[in-house]
Every structure is written in structure tokens, then in C-alpha cells.
Short mmCIF file of C-alpha atoms and ligand atoms in Angstrom, two decimals:
data_model
loop_
_atom_site.label_atom_id
_atom_site.label_comp_id
_atom_site.label_asym_id
_atom_site.label_seq_id
_atom_site.Cartn_x
_atom_site.Cartn_y
_atom_site.Cartn_z
CA MET A 30 223.27 -12.75 106.74
CA LEU A 31 221.63 -9.47 107.69
CA VAL A 32 218.63 -10.25 110.56
CA PHE A 33 217.13 -7.31 112.04
CA GLY A 34 217.30 -7.19 115.40
CA HIS A 35 220.36 -10.24 115.98
CA THR A 36 221.08 -7.40 119.28
CA ILE A 37 218.06 -5.92 121.07
CA GLU A 38 219.12 -3.83 124.27
CA GLU A 39 215.73 -3.27 126.14
CA LEU A 40 216.16 -0.16 128.32
CA GLU A 41 213.05 0.67 131.24
CA LEU A 42 213.55 3.97 129.95
CA VAL A 43 215.69 6.41 127.62
CA ALA A 44 215.24 9.93 126.55
CA SER A 45 215.21 8.83 122.46
CA THR A 46 216.10 5.60 121.44
CA ASN A 47 217.55 7.58 117.91
CA ASP A 48 219.58 9.64 120.48
CA TYR A 49 220.73 6.60 121.96
CA LEU A 50 221.84 4.38 118.83
CA LEU A 51 223.11 7.75 117.37
CA ASP A 52 225.14 8.45 120.24
CA LYS A 53 226.17 4.94 120.34
CA SER A 54 227.30 4.72 116.98
CA ARG A 55 229.46 7.79 117.92
CA LYS A 56 231.62 5.69 120.35
CA GLN A 57 231.90 2.16 118.82
CA ARG A 58 230.97 0.11 115.79
CA LEU A 59 227.55 -0.67 115.35
CA PHE A 60 226.63 -3.44 112.91
CA GLU A 61 223.54 -3.70 111.09
CA GLY A 62 220.49 -4.63 112.17
CA GLU A 63 221.15 -3.22 116.07
CA VAL A 64 218.16 -2.49 117.77
CA VAL A 65 217.33 -0.54 120.83
CA PHE A 66 213.82 -0.86 122.55
CA THR A 67 212.47 0.48 125.61
CA HIS A 68 209.33 1.05 127.53
CA PHE A 69 209.49 4.98 127.97
CA GLN A 70 210.72 8.11 126.72
CA THR A 71 211.22 11.05 128.38
CA LYS A 72 212.28 12.98 125.27
CA GLY A 73 210.88 11.08 122.30
CA ARG A 74 211.45 12.97 119.10
CA GLY A 75 209.40 13.55 116.28
CA GLN A 76 209.48 14.97 112.64
CA ARG A 77 208.94 19.09 112.40
CA GLU A 78 211.34 19.38 115.99
CA ASN A 79 207.54 17.88 117.27
CA SER A 80 207.53 15.96 120.09
CA TRP A 81 206.97 12.30 120.38
CA GLU A 82 204.74 11.30 123.58
CA ALA A 83 203.52 7.66 124.17
CA LEU A 84 202.78 6.31 127.94
CA PRO A 85 204.90 4.49 129.67
CA GLY A 86 204.94 0.41 128.84
CA GLN A 87 202.38 0.49 125.80
CA ASN A 88 203.39 0.96 123.04
CA LEU A 89 206.17 -0.07 120.55
CA LEU A 90 209.46 2.67 120.71
CA PHE A 91 212.38 1.41 118.90
CA SER A 92 215.17 2.72 116.86
CA VAL A 93 217.44 0.15 114.21
CA PHE A 94 220.81 0.74 112.97
CA THR A 95 221.72 1.04 109.39
CA LEU A 96 224.41 0.88 106.95
CA PRO A 97 222.40 1.78 103.40
CA THR A 98 225.66 2.35 101.73
CA PHE A 99 224.41 1.50 98.65
CA LEU A 100 222.24 3.99 98.52
CA LEU A 101 222.84 6.89 96.46
CA GLY A 102 222.15 10.80 98.33
CA ASP A 103 219.73 11.48 96.18
CA ASN A 104 217.27 8.29 96.66
CA PHE A 105 217.77 8.61 100.39
CA PHE A 106 213.86 8.89 100.57
CA LEU A 107 213.65 5.18 99.43
CA LEU A 108 214.30 4.35 102.81
CA SER A 109 211.57 6.03 104.16
CA LYS A 110 209.24 4.26 101.30
CA VAL A 111 210.36 0.90 102.63
CA VAL A 112 210.48 1.63 106.10
CA ALA A 113 206.98 2.97 106.27
CA LEU A 114 206.00 0.05 103.90
CA ALA A 115 206.83 -2.38 106.67
CA LEU A 116 205.30 -0.80 109.24
CA LYS A 117 201.77 -0.67 107.08
CA GLU A 118 201.80 -4.05 106.33
CA VAL A 119 202.18 -4.99 109.55
CA VAL A 120 199.09 -3.26 111.15
CA GLU A 121 197.34 -4.49 108.05
CA GLU A 122 197.94 -7.71 108.99
CA ILE A 123 196.92 -7.27 112.80
CA CYS A 124 193.86 -4.66 111.26
CA ILE A 125 192.49 -6.67 108.43
CA ASN A 126 189.25 -4.93 108.21
CA ASP A 127 190.68 -1.33 108.15
CA ASN A 128 191.69 1.86 105.63
CA VAL A 129 195.44 1.53 106.36
CA GLU A 130 197.45 4.31 104.28
CA ILE A 131 200.57 6.05 104.19
CA LYS A 132 200.27 9.55 104.76
CA TRP A 133 203.54 11.34 102.96
CA PRO A 134 206.52 11.17 104.01
CA ASN A 135 205.96 8.32 106.23
CA ASP A 136 203.34 8.50 108.61
CA ILE A 137 200.61 5.66 109.01
CA TYR A 138 197.47 6.41 109.17
CA VAL A 139 194.64 3.82 109.88
CA ASN A 140 190.95 4.78 109.25
CA LYS A 141 191.98 9.05 109.02
CA LYS A 142 194.02 8.79 112.12
CA LYS A 143 197.76 8.32 112.81
CA ILE A 144 198.48 5.19 114.75
CA GLY A 145 202.42 5.34 114.11
CA GLY A 146 205.23 7.67 112.95
CA ILE A 147 208.49 7.17 111.46
CA LEU A 148 212.17 8.97 112.34
CA ILE A 149 214.81 8.50 110.48
CA GLU A 150 218.42 10.24 110.59
CA ASN A 151 220.85 9.36 107.94
CA GLN A 152 224.31 10.84 107.88
CA PHE A 153 225.85 11.33 104.05
CA LYS A 154 229.33 10.78 102.84
CA GLY A 155 229.49 12.65 99.82
CA ASN A 156 226.78 11.74 97.82
CA LEU A 157 226.18 8.75 99.54
CA ILE A 158 224.48 7.16 103.05
CA LYS A 159 227.26 6.60 105.79
CA GLN A 160 224.49 5.16 108.31
CA ALA A 161 221.12 5.65 109.20
CA VAL A 162 219.05 5.60 112.44
CA ILE A 163 215.16 4.67 111.60
CA GLY A 164 213.04 5.08 114.85
CA ILE A 165 209.69 3.76 114.61
CA GLY A 166 206.76 4.46 116.97
CA LEU A 167 203.79 2.35 117.17
CA ASN A 168 200.91 3.12 119.02
CA VAL A 169 199.65 -0.48 120.75
CA ASN A 170 197.77 -0.73 124.09
CA GLN A 171 197.31 2.95 124.64
CA THR A 172 193.59 3.81 124.78
CA ALA A 173 193.56 7.45 125.37
CA PHE A 174 195.15 10.14 123.67
CA GLU A 175 195.54 14.09 124.08
CA THR A 176 194.70 14.60 120.24
CA ASN A 177 191.57 12.93 118.62
CA ASN A 178 193.57 12.53 115.58
CA ALA A 179 195.38 9.25 117.06
CA ILE A 180 194.61 5.93 116.98
CA SER A 181 196.51 2.50 118.59
CA LEU A 182 196.05 -1.39 117.80
CA LYS A 183 193.81 -1.87 120.83
CA LEU A 184 191.27 0.54 120.08
CA LEU A 185 191.28 -0.84 116.45
CA THR A 186 191.27 -4.48 117.51
CA SER A 187 190.18 -4.33 121.40
CA LYS A 188 192.62 -6.54 121.76
CA GLN A 189 196.07 -6.25 124.06
CA PHE A 190 198.95 -6.96 122.50
CA GLU A 191 202.42 -8.56 123.61
CA ILE A 192 204.96 -5.31 122.18
CA LYS A 193 207.55 -7.75 121.87
CA LYS A 194 205.41 -9.69 119.58
CA VAL A 195 204.96 -6.81 117.46
CA LEU A 196 208.40 -5.39 117.38
CA GLU A 197 209.35 -8.79 115.81
CA LEU A 198 207.07 -8.65 113.22
CA VAL A 199 208.09 -5.39 112.49
CA LEU A 200 211.50 -6.55 112.49
CA GLN A 201 210.52 -9.41 109.82
CA ARG A 202 208.82 -6.64 108.01
CA LEU A 203 211.53 -4.31 107.69
CA GLU A 204 214.40 -6.39 106.73
CA TYR A 205 212.15 -8.69 104.23
CA PHE A 206 211.99 -4.73 102.75
CA TYR A 207 215.31 -3.28 103.41
CA LEU A 208 216.96 -6.49 101.13
CA SER A 209 214.95 -5.66 98.73
CA LEU A 210 215.68 -2.68 98.30
CA LYS A 211 219.58 -3.40 99.00
CA TRP A 212 218.93 -5.95 95.85
CA GLY A 213 218.00 -2.89 93.91
CA LYS A 214 213.92 -3.64 93.17
CA ASN A 215 213.39 -0.05 93.53
CA LYS A 216 210.52 0.01 90.69
CA GLU A 217 208.51 -2.33 93.00
CA ILE A 218 208.99 -0.22 96.19
CA GLU A 219 208.15 2.82 94.44
CA SER A 220 205.06 1.51 93.23
CA LEU A 221 203.67 -0.10 96.27
CA TYR A 222 204.42 3.23 98.36
CA LEU A 223 201.93 4.99 95.56
CA GLU A 224 199.38 2.31 96.12
CA GLY A 225 199.77 2.64 99.87
CA LEU A 226 199.77 6.19 99.83
CA MET A 227 196.90 8.22 101.04
CA ASN A 228 194.64 11.04 98.39
CA LEU A 229 197.21 9.63 95.42
CA ASN A 230 194.95 11.23 92.58
CA ILE A 231 192.16 11.98 94.86
CA GLU A 232 191.37 15.80 95.06
CA ALA A 233 192.19 17.18 98.60
CA ASN A 234 192.74 19.95 100.58
CA TYR A 235 196.68 21.36 101.57
CA LEU A 236 198.21 24.32 103.68
CA VAL A 237 200.47 26.31 101.50
CA ASP A 238 202.18 29.37 102.85
CA SER A 239 198.97 29.93 105.13
CA SER A 240 196.51 29.46 102.54
CA SER A 241 194.27 26.02 101.71
CA VAL A 242 194.40 24.86 98.07
CA LYS A 243 192.47 21.87 96.71
CA GLY A 244 195.40 19.74 94.92
CA ILE A 245 195.67 16.26 93.57
CA ILE A 246 198.92 13.97 94.58
CA LYS A 247 200.69 12.69 91.51
CA GLN A 248 203.69 11.19 92.37
CA VAL A 249 206.52 11.30 95.48
CA LYS A 250 210.28 11.45 94.26
CA ASN A 251 212.52 9.29 95.85
CA ASN A 252 214.61 12.28 97.03
CA GLY A 253 210.99 12.71 99.38
CA VAL A 254 210.01 15.76 96.85
CA LEU A 255 205.80 15.43 96.84
CA GLU A 256 204.27 16.42 93.30
CA ILE A 257 201.11 17.68 93.55
CA GLU A 258 198.59 18.90 91.22
CA ILE A 259 196.96 22.43 91.44
CA ASN A 260 194.83 24.14 89.04
CA LYS A 261 196.22 21.90 86.61
CA GLU A 262 199.93 22.12 87.37
CA THR A 263 202.21 20.56 88.82
CA LYS A 264 204.10 22.15 91.95
CA CYS A 265 206.70 20.58 93.88
CA PHE A 266 206.63 20.19 97.69
CA GLN A 267 209.86 19.95 100.59
CA PHE A 268 208.41 18.40 103.76
CA LYS A 269 208.17 21.74 105.67
CA GLU A 270 206.30 23.06 102.89
CA ILE A 271 202.94 21.96 103.13
CA ARG A 272 200.79 20.23 105.51
CA PHE A 273 197.42 18.17 105.08
CA LEU A 274 194.22 19.32 105.70
CA ILE A 275 192.08 16.04 106.87
C1 BTN B 316 206.78 11.42 113.60
O1 BTN B 316 205.78 10.70 113.30
O2 BTN B 316 206.98 12.63 113.69
C2 BTN B 316 207.72 10.58 113.40
C3 BTN B 316 207.78 9.80 115.34
C4 BTN B 316 208.93 8.61 115.69
C5 BTN B 316 208.64 8.10 117.00
C6 BTN B 316 209.65 6.94 117.34
S1 BTN B 316 209.66 6.33 119.03
C7 BTN B 316 211.41 5.92 118.72
C8 BTN B 316 212.13 6.50 117.92
N1 BTN B 316 213.18 7.56 118.82
C9 BTN B 316 212.50 8.61 118.36
O3 BTN B 316 212.64 9.90 119.92
N2 BTN B 316 211.73 9.26 117.93
C10 BTN B 316 211.28 7.59 117.48
#
């Protein structure tokens, strides 16, 4: 039986929990569900080669090792979908009166501000995924941010959280959704992901090739491609080809 977090390695400080697990997986055999959790990262990484900044001891920062060998490479984004759903559900449970959304590809937003990010690093073997390190950062008790586009559980609820309790909640939800993926519940996952998606079927502004365009999100494929209707035509975008203008 797979249990996310059967082993939790706790580090006071590390460069990046993703890098740590990737490095460990090169040196020894890891078991699915192994977690590394830290209080502070000196080189936390985000998507688009960005850094992930979080003040010491105030946020949830962890990575989990998985072996989604049942997923075809073309469907790799299904793993992102389930991780986003798990994180969204945990935030929703805590912030019951707020508007929690997934911003494509897999950021978690509350009331249009970012609360959490996900960085999944897959290793492929042919057309199969050999292993995936799932890194999650969730703003928990931090109340001041350099950007005004960020929010935390504490800012939303005025409560202080025990970070390890939040970790437990996320791991439980992750395991639930990961198993539904393993059992092939792709259709349910796809529709839940779309239901939670920011701007689905709503006209909004995007930045494409440095110009602002109006478009309507229609679909996110299981290879991660975003489909947007622009001037009545469906256009496909890879992650780096488009930005949301919120
Ligand atoms: C993003 O939104 O750009 C993704 C952010 C992912 C941050 C987490 S924190 C734990 C793990 N270790 C990292 O270096 N990054 C991920």
C-alpha cells in the first residue's frame, strides 16, 4: 500500500527540496511516497526558471518522490492536474469562504492572488514516465511579501497554522488523487481540473508575443497544452508561450 509520507526527512535548511530528492534518487533507490520537508530553502526553484522565495519557518516547502510508471509520456500533465487538485482542495477546506482556483498550468490562487506553486520534474524512459519529483510550496504563516500578488493561509484566516499539520493534509489529499490517477479515473480528474480552472469559458486578457490579446480558455490537454479561443479560432499554447494578465 502506497502511503505518501511513509518516510519524512525533515531538514532545517536545504538549497531546494526538489534538488535534494533528485540528487538522492541518483544515489540510491527511493520508495514511492518518500518526502523531504524543510523549514527554509536557499535556492528554492519555481517554474520558468524563477526562484521560489519563502521566509524561514513560515511556509510549507516539500517534495515527494513518485513512480508514475503507469502514465504515458503524452499524458504527463495528468500528474500536474492531480497535484493541483489536491492542493486546491486543502486550501478550500481551510479558506471556506474564499475563491480558490487553479491557474494554468498548476498554480493555486485565492481571490486572484497566488498562495501556492508546484514544480514537477519528470524523468522519461521512452514514452513512459520513470519517476517524478513533485515539489510544493504553500504560503502558510507568512504575512508580508515582496509582491502584492501573493497571499497566505494566515492572511486569509487570521489564524496561525502548524506547518506539519498542513503537510499531513496535503499528503492525504495527494495520495487520494494520485491513486485515482493510478486507477485510471482520467475523465473525473480532467473534469474536476477544468471546474477549478481560472478563466474557463470567460473572456480575459493574455500576453502573447508581447501583445495583449483577448481570449477564452476552452481546454487543457493531458500534455499540458492550453486551448484558447481567440477571435473565434482555437489556438494552442505551451507553457512559455502565453501569460495571464490578471
Ligand atoms: C512555481 O509556482 O513557480 C512553483 C514553485 C514550487 C516551489 C516548491 S518549494 C518546494 C520545492 N522545492 C523547490 O525548489 N521548489 C518547489
